[in-house]
mmCIF file of C-alpha atoms and ligand atoms in Angstrom:
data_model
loop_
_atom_site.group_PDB
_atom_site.id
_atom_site.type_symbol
_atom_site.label_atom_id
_atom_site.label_comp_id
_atom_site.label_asym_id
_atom_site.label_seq_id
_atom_site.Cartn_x
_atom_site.Cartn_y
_atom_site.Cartn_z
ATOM 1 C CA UNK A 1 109.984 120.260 97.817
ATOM 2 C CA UNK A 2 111.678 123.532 98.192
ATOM 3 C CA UNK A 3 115.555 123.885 98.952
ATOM 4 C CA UNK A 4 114.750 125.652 102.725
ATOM 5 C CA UNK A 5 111.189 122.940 103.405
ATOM 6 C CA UNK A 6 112.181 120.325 106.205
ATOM 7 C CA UNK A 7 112.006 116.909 105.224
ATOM 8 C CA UNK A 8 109.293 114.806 107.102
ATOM 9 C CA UNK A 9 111.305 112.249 108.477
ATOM 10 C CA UNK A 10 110.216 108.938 110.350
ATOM 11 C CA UNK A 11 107.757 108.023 113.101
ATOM 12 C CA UNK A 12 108.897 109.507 116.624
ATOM 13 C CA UNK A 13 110.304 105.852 118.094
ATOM 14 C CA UNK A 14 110.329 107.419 121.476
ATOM 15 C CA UNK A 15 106.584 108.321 121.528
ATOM 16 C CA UNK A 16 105.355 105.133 119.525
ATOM 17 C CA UNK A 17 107.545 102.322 119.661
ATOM 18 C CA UNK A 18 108.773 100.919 116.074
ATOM 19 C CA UNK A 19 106.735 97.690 116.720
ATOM 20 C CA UNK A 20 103.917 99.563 116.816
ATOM 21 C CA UNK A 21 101.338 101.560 113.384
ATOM 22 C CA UNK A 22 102.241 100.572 109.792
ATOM 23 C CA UNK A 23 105.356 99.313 108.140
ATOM 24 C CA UNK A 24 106.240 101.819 106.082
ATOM 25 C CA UNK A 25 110.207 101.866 104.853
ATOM 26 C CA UNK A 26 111.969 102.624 107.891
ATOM 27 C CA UNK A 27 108.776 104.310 109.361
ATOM 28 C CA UNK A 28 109.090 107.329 107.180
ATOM 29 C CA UNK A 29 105.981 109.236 105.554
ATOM 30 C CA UNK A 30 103.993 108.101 102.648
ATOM 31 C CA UNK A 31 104.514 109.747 99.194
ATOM 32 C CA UNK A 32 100.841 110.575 99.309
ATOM 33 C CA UNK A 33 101.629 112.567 102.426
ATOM 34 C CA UNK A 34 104.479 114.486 101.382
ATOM 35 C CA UNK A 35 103.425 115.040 97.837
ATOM 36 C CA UNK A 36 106.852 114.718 96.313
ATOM 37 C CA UNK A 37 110.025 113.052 97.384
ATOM 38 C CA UNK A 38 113.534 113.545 96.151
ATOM 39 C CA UNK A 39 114.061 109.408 96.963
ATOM 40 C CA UNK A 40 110.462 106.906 96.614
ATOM 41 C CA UNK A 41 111.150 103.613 97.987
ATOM 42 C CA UNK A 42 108.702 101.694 96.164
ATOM 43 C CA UNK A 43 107.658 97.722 96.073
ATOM 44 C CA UNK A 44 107.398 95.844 92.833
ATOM 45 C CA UNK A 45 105.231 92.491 94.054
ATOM 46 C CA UNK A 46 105.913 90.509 91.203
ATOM 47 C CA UNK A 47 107.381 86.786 90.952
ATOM 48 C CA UNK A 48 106.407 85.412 87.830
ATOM 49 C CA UNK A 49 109.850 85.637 85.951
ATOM 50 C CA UNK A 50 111.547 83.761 88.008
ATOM 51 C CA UNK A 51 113.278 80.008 87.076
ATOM 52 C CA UNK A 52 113.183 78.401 90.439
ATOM 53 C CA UNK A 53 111.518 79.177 93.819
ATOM 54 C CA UNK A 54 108.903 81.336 94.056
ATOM 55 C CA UNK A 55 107.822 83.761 96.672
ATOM 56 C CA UNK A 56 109.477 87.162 96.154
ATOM 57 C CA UNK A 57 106.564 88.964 95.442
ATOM 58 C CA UNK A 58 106.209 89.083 99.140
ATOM 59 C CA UNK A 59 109.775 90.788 99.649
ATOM 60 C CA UNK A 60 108.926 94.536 99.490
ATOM 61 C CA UNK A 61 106.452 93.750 102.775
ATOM 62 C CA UNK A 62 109.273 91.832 104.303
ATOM 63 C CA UNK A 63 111.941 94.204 103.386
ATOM 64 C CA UNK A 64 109.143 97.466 105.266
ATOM 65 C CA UNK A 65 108.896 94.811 108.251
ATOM 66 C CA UNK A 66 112.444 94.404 108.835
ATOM 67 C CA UNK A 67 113.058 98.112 108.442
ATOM 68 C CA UNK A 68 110.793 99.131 111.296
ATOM 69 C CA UNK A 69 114.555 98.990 113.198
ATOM 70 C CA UNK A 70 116.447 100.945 111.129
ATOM 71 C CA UNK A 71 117.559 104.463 112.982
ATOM 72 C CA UNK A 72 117.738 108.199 111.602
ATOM 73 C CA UNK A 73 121.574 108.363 112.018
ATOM 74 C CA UNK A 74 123.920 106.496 109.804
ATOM 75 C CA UNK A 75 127.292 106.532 111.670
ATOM 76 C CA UNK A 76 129.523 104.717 108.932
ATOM 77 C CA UNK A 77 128.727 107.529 105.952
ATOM 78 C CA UNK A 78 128.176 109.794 109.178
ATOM 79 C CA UNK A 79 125.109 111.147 107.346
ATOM 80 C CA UNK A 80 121.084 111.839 108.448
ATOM 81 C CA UNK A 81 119.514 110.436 105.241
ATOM 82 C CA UNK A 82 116.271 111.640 106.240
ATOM 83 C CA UNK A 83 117.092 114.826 107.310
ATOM 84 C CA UNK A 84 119.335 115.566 104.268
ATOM 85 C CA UNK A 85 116.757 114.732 101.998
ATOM 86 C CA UNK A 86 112.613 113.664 101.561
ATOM 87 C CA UNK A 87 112.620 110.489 101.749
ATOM 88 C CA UNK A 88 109.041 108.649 101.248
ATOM 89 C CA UNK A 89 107.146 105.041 100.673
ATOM 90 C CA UNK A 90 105.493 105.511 97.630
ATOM 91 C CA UNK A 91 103.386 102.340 98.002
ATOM 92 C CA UNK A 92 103.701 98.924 95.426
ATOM 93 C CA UNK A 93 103.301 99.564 91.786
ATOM 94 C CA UNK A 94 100.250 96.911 90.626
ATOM 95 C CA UNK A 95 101.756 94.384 88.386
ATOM 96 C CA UNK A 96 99.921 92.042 85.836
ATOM 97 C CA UNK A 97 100.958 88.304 87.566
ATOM 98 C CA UNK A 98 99.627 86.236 84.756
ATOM 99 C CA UNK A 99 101.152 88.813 81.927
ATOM 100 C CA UNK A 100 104.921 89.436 82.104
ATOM 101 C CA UNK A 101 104.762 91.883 79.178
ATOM 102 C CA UNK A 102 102.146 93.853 80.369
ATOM 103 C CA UNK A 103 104.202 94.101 84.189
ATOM 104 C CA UNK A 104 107.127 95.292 82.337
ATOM 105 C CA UNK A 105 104.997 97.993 80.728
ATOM 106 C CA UNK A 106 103.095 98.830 83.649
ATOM 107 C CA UNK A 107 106.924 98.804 86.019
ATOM 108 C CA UNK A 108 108.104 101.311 83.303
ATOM 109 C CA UNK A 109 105.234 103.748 83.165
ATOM 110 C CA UNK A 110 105.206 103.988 86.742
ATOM 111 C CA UNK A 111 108.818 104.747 87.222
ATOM 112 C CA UNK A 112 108.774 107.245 84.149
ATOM 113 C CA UNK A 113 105.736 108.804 86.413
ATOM 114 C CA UNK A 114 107.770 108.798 89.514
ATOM 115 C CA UNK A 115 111.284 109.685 87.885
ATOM 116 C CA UNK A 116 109.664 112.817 85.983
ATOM 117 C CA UNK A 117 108.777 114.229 89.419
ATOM 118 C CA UNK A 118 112.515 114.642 90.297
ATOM 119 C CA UNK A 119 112.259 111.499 92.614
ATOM 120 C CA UNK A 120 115.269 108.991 92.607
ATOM 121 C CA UNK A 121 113.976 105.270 93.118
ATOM 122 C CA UNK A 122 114.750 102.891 96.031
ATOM 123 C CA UNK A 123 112.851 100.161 94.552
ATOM 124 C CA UNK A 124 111.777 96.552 96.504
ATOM 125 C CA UNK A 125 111.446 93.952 94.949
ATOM 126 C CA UNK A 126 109.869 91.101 93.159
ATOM 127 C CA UNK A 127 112.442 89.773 91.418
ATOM 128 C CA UNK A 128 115.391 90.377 88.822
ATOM 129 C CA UNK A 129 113.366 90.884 85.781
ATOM 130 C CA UNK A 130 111.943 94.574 87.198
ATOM 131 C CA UNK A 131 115.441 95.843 86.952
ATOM 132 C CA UNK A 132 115.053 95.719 82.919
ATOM 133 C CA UNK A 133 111.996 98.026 82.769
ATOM 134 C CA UNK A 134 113.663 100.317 86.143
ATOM 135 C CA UNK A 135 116.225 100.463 83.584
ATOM 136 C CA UNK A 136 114.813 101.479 80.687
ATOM 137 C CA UNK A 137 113.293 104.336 82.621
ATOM 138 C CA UNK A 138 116.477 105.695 84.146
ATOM 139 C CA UNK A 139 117.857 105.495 80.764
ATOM 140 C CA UNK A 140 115.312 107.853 79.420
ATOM 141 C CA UNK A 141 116.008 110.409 81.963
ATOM 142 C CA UNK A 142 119.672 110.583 82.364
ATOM 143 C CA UNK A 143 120.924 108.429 78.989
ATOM 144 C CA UNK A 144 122.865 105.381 79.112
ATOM 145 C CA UNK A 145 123.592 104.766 82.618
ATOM 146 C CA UNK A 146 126.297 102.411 84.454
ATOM 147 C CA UNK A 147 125.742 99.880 86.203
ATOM 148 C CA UNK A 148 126.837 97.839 89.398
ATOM 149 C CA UNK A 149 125.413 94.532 89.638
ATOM 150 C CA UNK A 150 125.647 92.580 92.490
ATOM 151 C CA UNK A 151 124.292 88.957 92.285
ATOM 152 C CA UNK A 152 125.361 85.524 92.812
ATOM 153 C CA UNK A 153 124.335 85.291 88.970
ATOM 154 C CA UNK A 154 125.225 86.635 85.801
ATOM 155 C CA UNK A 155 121.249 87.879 84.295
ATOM 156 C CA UNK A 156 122.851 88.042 81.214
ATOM 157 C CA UNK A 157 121.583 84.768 79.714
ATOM 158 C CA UNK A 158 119.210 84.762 76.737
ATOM 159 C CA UNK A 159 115.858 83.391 76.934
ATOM 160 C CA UNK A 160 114.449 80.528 79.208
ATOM 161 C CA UNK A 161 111.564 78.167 77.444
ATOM 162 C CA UNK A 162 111.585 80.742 74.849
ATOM 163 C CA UNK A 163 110.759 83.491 77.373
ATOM 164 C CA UNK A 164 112.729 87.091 76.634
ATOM 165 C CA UNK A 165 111.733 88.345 79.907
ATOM 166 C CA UNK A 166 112.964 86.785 82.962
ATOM 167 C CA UNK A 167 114.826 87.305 86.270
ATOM 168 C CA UNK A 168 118.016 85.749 84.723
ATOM 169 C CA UNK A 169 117.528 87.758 81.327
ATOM 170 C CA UNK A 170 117.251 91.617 82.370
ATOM 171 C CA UNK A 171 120.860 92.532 81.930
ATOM 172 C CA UNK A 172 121.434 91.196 78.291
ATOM 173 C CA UNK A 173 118.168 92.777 77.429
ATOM 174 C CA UNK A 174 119.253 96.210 78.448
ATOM 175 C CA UNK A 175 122.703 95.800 76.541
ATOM 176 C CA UNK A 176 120.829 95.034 73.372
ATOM 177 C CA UNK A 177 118.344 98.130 73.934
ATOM 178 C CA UNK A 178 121.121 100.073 74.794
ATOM 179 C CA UNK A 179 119.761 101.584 77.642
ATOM 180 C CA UNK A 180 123.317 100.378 79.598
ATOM 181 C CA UNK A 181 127.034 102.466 79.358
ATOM 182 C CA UNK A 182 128.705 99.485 78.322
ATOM 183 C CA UNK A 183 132.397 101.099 79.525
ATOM 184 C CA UNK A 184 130.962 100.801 82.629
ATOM 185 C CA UNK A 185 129.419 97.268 83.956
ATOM 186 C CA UNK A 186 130.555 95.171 86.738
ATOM 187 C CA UNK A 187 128.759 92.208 88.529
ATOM 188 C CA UNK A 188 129.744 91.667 91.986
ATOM 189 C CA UNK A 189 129.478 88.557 94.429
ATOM 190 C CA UNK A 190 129.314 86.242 91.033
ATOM 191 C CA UNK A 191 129.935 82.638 92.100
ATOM 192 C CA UNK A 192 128.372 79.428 90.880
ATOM 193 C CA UNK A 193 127.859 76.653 88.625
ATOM 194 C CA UNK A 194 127.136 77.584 84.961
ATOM 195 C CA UNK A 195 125.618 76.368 81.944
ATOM 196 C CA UNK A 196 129.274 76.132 80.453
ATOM 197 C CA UNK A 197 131.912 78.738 79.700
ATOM 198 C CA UNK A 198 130.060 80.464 76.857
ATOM 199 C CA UNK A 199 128.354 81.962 79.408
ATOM 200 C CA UNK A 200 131.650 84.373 80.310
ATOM 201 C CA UNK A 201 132.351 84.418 76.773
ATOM 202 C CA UNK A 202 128.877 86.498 76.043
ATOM 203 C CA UNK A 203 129.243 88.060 79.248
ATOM 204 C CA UNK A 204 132.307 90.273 78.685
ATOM 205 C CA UNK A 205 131.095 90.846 74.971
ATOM 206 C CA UNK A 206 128.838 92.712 76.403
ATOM 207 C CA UNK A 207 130.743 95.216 78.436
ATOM 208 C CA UNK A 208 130.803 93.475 81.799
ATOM 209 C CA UNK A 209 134.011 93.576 84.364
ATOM 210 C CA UNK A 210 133.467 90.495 87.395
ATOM 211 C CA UNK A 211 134.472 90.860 90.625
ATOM 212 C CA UNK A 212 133.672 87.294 92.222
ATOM 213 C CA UNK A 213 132.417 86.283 95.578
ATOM 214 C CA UNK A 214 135.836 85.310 96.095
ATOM 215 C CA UNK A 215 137.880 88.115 94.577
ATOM 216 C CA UNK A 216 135.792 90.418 97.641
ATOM 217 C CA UNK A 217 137.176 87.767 100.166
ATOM 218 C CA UNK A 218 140.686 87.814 99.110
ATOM 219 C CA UNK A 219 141.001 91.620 98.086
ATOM 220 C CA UNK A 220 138.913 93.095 100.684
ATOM 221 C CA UNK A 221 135.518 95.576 100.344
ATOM 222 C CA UNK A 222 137.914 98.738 100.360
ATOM 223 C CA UNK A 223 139.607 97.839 97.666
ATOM 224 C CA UNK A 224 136.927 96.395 95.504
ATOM 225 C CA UNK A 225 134.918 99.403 96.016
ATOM 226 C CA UNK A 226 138.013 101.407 94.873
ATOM 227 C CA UNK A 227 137.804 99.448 91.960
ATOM 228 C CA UNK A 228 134.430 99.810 91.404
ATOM 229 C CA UNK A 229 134.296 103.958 91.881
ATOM 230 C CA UNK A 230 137.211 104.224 89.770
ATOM 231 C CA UNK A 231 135.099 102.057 87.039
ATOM 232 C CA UNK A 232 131.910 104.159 87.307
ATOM 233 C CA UNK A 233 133.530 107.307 87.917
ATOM 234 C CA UNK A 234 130.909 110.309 87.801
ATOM 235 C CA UNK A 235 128.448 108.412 85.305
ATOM 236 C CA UNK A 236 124.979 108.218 85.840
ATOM 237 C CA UNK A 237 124.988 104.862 88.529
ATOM 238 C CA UNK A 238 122.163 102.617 88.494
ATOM 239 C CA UNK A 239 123.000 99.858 91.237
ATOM 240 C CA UNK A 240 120.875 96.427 91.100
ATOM 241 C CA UNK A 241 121.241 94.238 94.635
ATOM 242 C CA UNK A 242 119.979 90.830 93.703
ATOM 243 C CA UNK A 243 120.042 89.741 97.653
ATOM 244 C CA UNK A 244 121.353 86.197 96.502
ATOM 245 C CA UNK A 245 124.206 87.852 95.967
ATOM 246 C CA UNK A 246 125.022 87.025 99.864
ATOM 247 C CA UNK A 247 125.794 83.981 101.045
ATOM 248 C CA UNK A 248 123.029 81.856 101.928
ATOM 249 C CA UNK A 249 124.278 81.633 105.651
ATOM 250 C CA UNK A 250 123.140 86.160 105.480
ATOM 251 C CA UNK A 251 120.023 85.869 102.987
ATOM 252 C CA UNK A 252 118.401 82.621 102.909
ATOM 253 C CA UNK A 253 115.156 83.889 102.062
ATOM 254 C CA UNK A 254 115.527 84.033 98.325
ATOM 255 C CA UNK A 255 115.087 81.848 95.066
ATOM 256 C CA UNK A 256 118.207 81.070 93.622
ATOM 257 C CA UNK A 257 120.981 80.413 96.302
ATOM 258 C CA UNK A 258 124.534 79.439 96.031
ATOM 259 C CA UNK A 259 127.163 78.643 98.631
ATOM 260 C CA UNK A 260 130.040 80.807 99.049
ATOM 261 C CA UNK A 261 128.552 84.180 98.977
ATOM 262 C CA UNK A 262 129.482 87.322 100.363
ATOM 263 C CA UNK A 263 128.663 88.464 104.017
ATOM 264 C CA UNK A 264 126.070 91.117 104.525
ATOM 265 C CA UNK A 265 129.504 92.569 106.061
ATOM 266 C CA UNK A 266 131.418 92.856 103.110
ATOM 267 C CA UNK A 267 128.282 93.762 101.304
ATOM 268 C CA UNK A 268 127.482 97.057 103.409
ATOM 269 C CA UNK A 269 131.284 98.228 103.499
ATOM 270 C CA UNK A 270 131.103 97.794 99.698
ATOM 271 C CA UNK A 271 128.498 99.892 99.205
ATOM 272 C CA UNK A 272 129.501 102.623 101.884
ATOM 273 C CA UNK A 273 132.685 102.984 99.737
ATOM 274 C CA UNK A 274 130.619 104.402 96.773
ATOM 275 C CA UNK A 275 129.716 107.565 98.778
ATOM 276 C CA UNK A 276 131.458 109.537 95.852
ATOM 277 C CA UNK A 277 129.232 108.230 93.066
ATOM 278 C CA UNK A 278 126.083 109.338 91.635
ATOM 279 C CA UNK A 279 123.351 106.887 92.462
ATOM 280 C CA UNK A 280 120.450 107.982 90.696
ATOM 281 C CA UNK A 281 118.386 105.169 91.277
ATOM 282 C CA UNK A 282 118.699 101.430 92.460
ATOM 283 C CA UNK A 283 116.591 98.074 93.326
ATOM 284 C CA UNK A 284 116.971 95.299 95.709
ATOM 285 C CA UNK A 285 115.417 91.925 94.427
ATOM 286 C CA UNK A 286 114.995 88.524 95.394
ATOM 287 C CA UNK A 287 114.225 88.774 98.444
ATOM 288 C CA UNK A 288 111.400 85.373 98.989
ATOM 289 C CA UNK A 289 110.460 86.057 102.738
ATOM 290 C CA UNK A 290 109.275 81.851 103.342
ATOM 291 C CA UNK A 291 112.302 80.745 102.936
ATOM 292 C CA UNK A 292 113.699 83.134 105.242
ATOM 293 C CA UNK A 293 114.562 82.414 109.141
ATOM 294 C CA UNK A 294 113.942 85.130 111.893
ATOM 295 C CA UNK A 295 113.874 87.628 109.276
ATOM 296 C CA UNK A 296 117.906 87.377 108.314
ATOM 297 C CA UNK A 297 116.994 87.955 104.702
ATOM 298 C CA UNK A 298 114.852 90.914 105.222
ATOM 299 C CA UNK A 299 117.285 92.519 107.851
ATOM 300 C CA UNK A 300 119.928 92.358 105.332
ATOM 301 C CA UNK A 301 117.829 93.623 102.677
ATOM 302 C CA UNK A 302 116.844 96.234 104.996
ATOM 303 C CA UNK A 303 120.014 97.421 105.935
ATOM 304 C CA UNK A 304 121.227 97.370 102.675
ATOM 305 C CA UNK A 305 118.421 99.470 101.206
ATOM 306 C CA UNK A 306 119.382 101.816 104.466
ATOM 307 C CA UNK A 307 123.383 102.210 102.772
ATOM 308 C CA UNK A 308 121.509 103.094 99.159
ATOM 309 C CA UNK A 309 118.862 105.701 100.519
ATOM 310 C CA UNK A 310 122.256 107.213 102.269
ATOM 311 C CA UNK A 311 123.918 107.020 99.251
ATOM 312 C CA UNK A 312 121.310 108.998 97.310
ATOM 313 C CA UNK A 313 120.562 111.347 99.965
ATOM 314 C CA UNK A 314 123.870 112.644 100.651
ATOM 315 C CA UNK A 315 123.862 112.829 96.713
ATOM 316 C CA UNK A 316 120.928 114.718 96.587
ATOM 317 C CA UNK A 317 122.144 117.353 99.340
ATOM 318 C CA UNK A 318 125.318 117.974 97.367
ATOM 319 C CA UNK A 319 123.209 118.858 94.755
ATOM 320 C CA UNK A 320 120.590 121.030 96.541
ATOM 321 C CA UNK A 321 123.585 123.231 98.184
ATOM 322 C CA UNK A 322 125.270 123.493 94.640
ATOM 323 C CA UNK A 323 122.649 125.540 93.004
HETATM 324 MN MN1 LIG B 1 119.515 88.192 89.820
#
């Protein structure tokens, strides 16, 4: 897109009403209709890495559903997201369910594809073990990047039944392929039984700062994203939202759930304090749409991938009036 071209932004709601035509992200153009985009929001259907329930192959479709409701103005980054930049569905990238190696392969080739057209990636989820290729990808364009993690879990455990790639693996893999800035790495919303102490032990070998479910609650989302920016500074930021990272009460509709999460409240705020940083691409997983109720998973997911695309659009703007 040129620097003076109008983005095509979403279906008119006041000529067809947002219940109505396909459920594309937020209602805005396909990629194949806008050529390029400077942001693809793009669904990963893929479920097979995952240790528990099943089911979030179906969460990019939920997430598009849900998002039929969200409008062109964001009033708490007071920015246009559409309008600042060309936003676009670029569709679901066709993953292998019976071969996790080959959908890791076939994840990164299609981001490297989307990434070398100048696109940043909103990606939908599947679940947590997309973020390793995503990753990998990013890390080819822009180098090492950092990383903000949010997630009821850790993902930095090993290997389950032997298996290297998994949704509670990604993170560990991407230390040891070093496609992670390791002075910059914080999980956020962790909470949770674990498999013993070790498990913090290996975690903060590798790089990574914790902020817990609780340490939100007691500190506040201001100051935690404070924290946070001052952590990532102006790196490269790759942000992963595992949505079990809320408490089950705001995202029920996922795989892995633990009480004593964070509100989709704290969540949002969090996130809207990172307008400073330089999201360059980011993925919401998790999301398993039949164990959700009246859509509360999906609107949270929704909403959240809303707060990202404004991110990265107001990012993206900056940029465009800088040159
Ligand atoms: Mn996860």
């Amino acid at each position: 897109m040129t620097p003076h071209e109008t983005p095509r932004g979403p279906v008119d709601s006041s000529r067809v009403p947002r219940y109505a035509g396909p459920a594309t992200f937020a209602r805005l153009p396909r990629l194949d209709e806008v050529g390029t985009a400077d942001i693809a929001v793009v669904g990963v259907p893929f479920d097979s890495g995952v240790s528990y329930r099943p089911g979030a192959r179906f969460g990019g479709n939920a997430v598009r559903e849900a998002s039929r409701l969200l409008r062109p103005y964001n009033p708490a980054q007071d920015a246009s997201p559409f309008a600042l930049a060309q936003v676009a569905d670029g569709g679901d990238i066709a993953v292998n369910p019976f071969d996790i190696h080959e959908a890791v392969e076939t994840v990164e080739a299609a981001a490297d594809e989307l990434l070398g057209t100048g696109a940043r990636l909103m990606t939908l989820g599947g679940d947590h073990t997309i973020a390793l290729p995503l990753l990998r990808s990013v890390a080819r364009k822009h180098g090492p990047v950092a990383l903000l993690h949010f997630d009821a879990h850790l993902d930095t455990w090993d290997t389950y039944f032997g298996a290297e790639y998994t949704h509670g693996t990604p993170f560990r893999r991407a230390v040891e392929e070093g496609v992670l800035d390791t002075s910059a790495l914080s999980h956020v919303g962790t909470r949770g039984p674990l498999y013993g102490k070790q498990d913090l032990t290996d975690d903060e070998k590798m790089g990574f700062g914790i902020v817990t479910s609780a340490d939100v609650y007691r500190r506040g989302a201001d100051e935690v994203a404070d924290q946070l920016r001052q952590r990532v500074g102006d790196r490269p930021l790759y942000i992963s939202i595992d949505i079990d990272c809320l408490d089950p009460a705001h995202a029920p509709g996922t795989g892995t759930p633990e009480a004593g999460g964070m509100t989709s409240r704290e969540l949002l705020e969090i996130l809207r304090g990172l307008s400073s940083c330089n999201v360059v691409s980011a993925d919401i997983v998790e999301v398993a749409p039949a164990y959700d109720h009246a859509e509360i998973t999906a609107v949270a997911a929704s909403h959240t991938a809303y707060e990202l695309t404004t991110l990265m659009s107001r990012r993206v703007a900056r940029e465009k009036s800088a040159r």
